[in-house]
Coordinates of N, CA and C in Angstrom, one line a residue:
X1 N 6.6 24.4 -20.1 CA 5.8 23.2 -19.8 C 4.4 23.7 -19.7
X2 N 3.8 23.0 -20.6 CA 1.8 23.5 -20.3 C 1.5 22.7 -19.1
X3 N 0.1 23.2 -18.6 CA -0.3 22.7 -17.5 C -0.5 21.5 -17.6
X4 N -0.9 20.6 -18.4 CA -0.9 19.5 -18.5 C 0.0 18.6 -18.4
X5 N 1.2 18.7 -18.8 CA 2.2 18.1 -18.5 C 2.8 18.4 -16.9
X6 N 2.7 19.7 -16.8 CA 3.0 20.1 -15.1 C 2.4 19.4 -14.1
X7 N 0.7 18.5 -14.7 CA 0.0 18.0 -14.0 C 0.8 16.3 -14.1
X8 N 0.8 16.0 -15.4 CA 1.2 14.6 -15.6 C 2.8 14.0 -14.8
X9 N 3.4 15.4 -14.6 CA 4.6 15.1 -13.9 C 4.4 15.2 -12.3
X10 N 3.5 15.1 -12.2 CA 3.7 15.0 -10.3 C 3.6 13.6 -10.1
X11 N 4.7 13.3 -8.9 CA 4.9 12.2 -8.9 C 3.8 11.7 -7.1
X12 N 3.7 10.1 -7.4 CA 2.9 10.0 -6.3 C 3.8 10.3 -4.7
X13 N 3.3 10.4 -3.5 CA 3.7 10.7 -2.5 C 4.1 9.6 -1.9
X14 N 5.4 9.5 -0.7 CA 6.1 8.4 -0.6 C 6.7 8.9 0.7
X15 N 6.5 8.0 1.6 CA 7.1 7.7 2.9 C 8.0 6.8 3.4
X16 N 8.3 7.3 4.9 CA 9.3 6.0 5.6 C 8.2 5.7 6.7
X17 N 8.6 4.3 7.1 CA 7.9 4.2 8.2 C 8.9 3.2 8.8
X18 N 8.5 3.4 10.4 CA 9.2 1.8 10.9 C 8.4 0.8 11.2
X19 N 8.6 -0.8 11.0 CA 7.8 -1.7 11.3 C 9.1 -2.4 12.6
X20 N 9.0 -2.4 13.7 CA 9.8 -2.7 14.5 C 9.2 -4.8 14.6
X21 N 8.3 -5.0 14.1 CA 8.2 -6.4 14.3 C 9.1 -7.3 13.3
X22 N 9.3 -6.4 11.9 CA 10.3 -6.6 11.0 C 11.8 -6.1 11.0
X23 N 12.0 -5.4 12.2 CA 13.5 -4.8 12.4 C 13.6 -3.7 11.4
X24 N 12.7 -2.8 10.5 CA 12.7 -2.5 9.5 C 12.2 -1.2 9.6
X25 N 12.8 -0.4 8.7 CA 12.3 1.4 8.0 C 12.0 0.6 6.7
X26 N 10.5 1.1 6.2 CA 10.1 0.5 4.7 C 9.9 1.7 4.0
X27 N 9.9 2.2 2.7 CA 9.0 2.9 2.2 C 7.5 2.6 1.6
X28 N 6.9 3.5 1.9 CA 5.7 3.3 0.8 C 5.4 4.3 0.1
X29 N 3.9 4.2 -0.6 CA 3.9 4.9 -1.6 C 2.1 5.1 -2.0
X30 N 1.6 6.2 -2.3 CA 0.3 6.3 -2.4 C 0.2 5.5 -3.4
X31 N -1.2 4.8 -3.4 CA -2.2 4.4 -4.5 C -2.1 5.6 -5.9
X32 N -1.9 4.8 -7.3 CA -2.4 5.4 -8.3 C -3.9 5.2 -8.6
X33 N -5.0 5.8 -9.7 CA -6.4 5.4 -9.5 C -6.4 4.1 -9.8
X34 N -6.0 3.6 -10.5 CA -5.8 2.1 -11.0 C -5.5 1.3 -9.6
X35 N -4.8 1.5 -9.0 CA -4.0 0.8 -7.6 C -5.5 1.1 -7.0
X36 N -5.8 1.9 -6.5 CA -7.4 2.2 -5.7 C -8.4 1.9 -6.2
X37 N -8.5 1.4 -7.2 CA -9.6 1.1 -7.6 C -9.6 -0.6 -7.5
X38 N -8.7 -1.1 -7.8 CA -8.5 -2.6 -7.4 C -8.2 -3.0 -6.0
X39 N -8.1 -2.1 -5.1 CA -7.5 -2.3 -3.9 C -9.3 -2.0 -3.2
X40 N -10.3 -1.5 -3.7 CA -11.7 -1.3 -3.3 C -12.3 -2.5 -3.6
X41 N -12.4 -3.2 -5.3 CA -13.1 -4.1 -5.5 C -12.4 -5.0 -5.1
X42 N -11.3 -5.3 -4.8 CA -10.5 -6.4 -4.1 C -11.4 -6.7 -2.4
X43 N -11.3 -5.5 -1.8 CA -11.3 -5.4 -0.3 C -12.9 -5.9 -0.3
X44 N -14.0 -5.9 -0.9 CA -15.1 -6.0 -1.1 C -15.2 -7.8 -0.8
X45 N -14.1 -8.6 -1.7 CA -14.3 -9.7 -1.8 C -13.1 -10.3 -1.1
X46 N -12.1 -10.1 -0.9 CA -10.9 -10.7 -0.7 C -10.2 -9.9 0.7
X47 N -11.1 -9.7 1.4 CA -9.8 -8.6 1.9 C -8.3 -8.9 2.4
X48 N -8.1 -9.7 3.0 CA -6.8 -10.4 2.8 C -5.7 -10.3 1.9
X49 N -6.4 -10.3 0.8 CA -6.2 -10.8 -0.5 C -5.5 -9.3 -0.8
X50 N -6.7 -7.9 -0.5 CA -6.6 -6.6 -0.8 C -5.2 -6.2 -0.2
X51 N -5.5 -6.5 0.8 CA -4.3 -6.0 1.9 C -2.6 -6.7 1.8
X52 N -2.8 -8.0 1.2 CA -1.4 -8.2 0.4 C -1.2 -7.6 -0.8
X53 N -1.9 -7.6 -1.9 CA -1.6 -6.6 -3.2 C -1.3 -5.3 -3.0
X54 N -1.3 -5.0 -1.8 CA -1.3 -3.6 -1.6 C 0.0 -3.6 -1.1
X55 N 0.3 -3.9 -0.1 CA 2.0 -4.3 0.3 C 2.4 -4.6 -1.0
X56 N 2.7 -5.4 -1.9 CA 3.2 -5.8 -3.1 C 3.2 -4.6 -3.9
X57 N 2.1 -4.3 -4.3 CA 2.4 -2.7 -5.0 C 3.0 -1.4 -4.8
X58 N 2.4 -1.4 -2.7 CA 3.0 0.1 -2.7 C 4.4 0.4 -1.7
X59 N 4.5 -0.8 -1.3 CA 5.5 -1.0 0.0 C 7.4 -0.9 -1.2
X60 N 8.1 0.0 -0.8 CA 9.2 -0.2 -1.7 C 10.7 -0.1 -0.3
X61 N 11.9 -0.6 -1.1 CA 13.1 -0.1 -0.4 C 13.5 1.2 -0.5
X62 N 13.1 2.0 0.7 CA 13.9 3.3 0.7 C 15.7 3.4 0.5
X63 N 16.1 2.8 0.3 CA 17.3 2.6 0.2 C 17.6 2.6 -1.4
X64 N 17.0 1.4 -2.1 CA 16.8 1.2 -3.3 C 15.8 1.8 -4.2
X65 N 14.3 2.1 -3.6 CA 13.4 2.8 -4.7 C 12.6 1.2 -5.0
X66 N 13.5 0.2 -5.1 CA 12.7 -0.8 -5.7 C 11.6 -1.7 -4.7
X67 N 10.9 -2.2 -5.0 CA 9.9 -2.6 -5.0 C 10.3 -3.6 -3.5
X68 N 9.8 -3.6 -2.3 CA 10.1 -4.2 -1.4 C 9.7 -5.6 -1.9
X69 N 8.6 -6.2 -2.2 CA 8.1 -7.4 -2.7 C 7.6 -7.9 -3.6
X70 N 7.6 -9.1 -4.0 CA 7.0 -9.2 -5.4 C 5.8 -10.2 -5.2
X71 N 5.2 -10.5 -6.3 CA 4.0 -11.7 -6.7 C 4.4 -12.2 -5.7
X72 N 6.0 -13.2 -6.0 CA 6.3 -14.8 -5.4 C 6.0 -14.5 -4.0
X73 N 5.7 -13.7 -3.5 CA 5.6 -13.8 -1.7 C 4.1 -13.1 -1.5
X74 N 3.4 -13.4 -2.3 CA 1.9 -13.3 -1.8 C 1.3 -14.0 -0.7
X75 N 1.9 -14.9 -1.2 CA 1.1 -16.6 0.0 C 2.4 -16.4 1.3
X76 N 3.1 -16.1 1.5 CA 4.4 -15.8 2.5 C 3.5 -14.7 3.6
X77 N 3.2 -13.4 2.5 CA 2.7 -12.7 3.6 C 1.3 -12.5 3.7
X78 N 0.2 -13.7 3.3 CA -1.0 -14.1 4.1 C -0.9 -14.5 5.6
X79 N 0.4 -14.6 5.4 CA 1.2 -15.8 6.8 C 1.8 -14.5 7.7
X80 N 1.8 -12.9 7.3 CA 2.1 -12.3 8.4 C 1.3 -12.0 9.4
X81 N 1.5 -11.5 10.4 CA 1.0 -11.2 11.6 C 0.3 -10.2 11.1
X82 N -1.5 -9.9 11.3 CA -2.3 -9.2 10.5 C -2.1 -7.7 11.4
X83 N -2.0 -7.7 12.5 CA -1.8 -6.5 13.2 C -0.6 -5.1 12.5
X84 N 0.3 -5.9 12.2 CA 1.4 -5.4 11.1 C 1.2 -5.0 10.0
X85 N 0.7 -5.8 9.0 CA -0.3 -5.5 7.7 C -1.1 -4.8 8.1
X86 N -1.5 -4.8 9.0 CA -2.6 -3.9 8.9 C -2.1 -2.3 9.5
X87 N -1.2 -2.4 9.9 CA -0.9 -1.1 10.3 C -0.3 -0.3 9.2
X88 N 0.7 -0.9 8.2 CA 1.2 -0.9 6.9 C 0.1 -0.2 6.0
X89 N -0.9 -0.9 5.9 CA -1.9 -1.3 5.1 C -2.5 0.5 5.5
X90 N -2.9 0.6 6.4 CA -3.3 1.9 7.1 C -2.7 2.7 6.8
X91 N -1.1 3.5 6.7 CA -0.7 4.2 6.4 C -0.9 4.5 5.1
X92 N -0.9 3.3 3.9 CA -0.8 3.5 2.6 C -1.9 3.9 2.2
X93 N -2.9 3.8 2.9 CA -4.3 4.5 2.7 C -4.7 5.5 3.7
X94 N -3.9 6.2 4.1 CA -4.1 7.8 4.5 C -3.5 8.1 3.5
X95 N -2.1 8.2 3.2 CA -1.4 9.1 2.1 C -2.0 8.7 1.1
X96 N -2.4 7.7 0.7 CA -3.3 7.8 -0.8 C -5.3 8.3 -0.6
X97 N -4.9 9.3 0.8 CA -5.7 10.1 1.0 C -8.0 9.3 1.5
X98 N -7.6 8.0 1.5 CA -8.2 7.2 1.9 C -8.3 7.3 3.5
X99 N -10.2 7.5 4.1 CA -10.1 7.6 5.4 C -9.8 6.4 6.2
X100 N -10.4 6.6 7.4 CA -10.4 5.5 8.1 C -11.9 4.4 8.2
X101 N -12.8 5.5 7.7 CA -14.4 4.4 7.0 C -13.6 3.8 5.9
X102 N -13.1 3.8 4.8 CA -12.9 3.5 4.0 C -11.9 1.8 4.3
X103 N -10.7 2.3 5.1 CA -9.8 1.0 5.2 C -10.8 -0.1 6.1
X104 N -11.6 0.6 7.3 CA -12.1 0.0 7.9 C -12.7 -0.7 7.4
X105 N -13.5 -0.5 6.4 CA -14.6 -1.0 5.4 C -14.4 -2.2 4.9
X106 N -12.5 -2.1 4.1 CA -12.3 -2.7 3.5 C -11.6 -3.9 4.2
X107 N -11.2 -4.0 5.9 CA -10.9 -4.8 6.6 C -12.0 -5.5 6.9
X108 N -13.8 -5.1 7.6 CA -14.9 -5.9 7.2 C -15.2 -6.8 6.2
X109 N -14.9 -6.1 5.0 CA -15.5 -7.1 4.4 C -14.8 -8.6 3.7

C-alpha cells in the first residue's frame, strides 16, 4: 500500500457518549472537511441551524453504525433542550479537533 492510500484509508474518529436526558449511549463521529466547513459557515448565520446538522451528520447508533437521525427530524430537534445539543454538539467538536473559541463562536453567532 503507498502512502497515499495509507493516508486515504484512515477512518474518521468515533465515540460513545452518555446523554442521560435521552436515557441514551450515542455515538459520534468527527467532522470530515466538508462537514467543518459547513458546520463554520452555517454557525456564522444559523447557529441553531449548525448545531442540528451537526447531530444529523455526526451523531450515529453505536449499536448499528447507522446514522442516529435523519433530515425528517430537523425541526423535532430545534425543539430539544439546547443545553443537551449543546453538550453533544461540544464533544463532536473536540474530536473533530475544534476548540472551545471556535464552538463558542459558533454558539454566538
Amino acid at each position: 500500500m503507498n502512502l497515499a492510500s495509507k493516508i486515504l484509508a484512515i477512518k474518521l474518529k468515533e465515540e460513545t457518549m452518555s446523554v442521560p436526558e435521552w436515557d441514551a449511549i450515542i455515538g459520534i463521529r468527527e467532522m470530515n472537511v466538508e462537514q467543518r466547513l459547513r458546520f463554520a459557515e452555517d454557525a456564522k448565520k444559523w447557529p441553531a441551524v449548525a448545531m442540528v446538522r451537526l447531530l444529523i451528520t455526526c451523531a450515529f447508533d453505536p449499536e448499528t453504525g447507522k446514522p442516529l437521525f435523519e433530515q425528517a427530524h430537523h425541526d423535532s430537534l430545534l425543539q430539544q433542550p439546547g443545553a443537551v445539543v449543546d453538550r453533544i454538539v461540544t464533544e463532536i467538536c473536540r474530536i473533530s479537533g475544534l476548540g472551545t473559541a471556535e464552538s463558542e463562536a459558533a454558539e454566538k453567532n
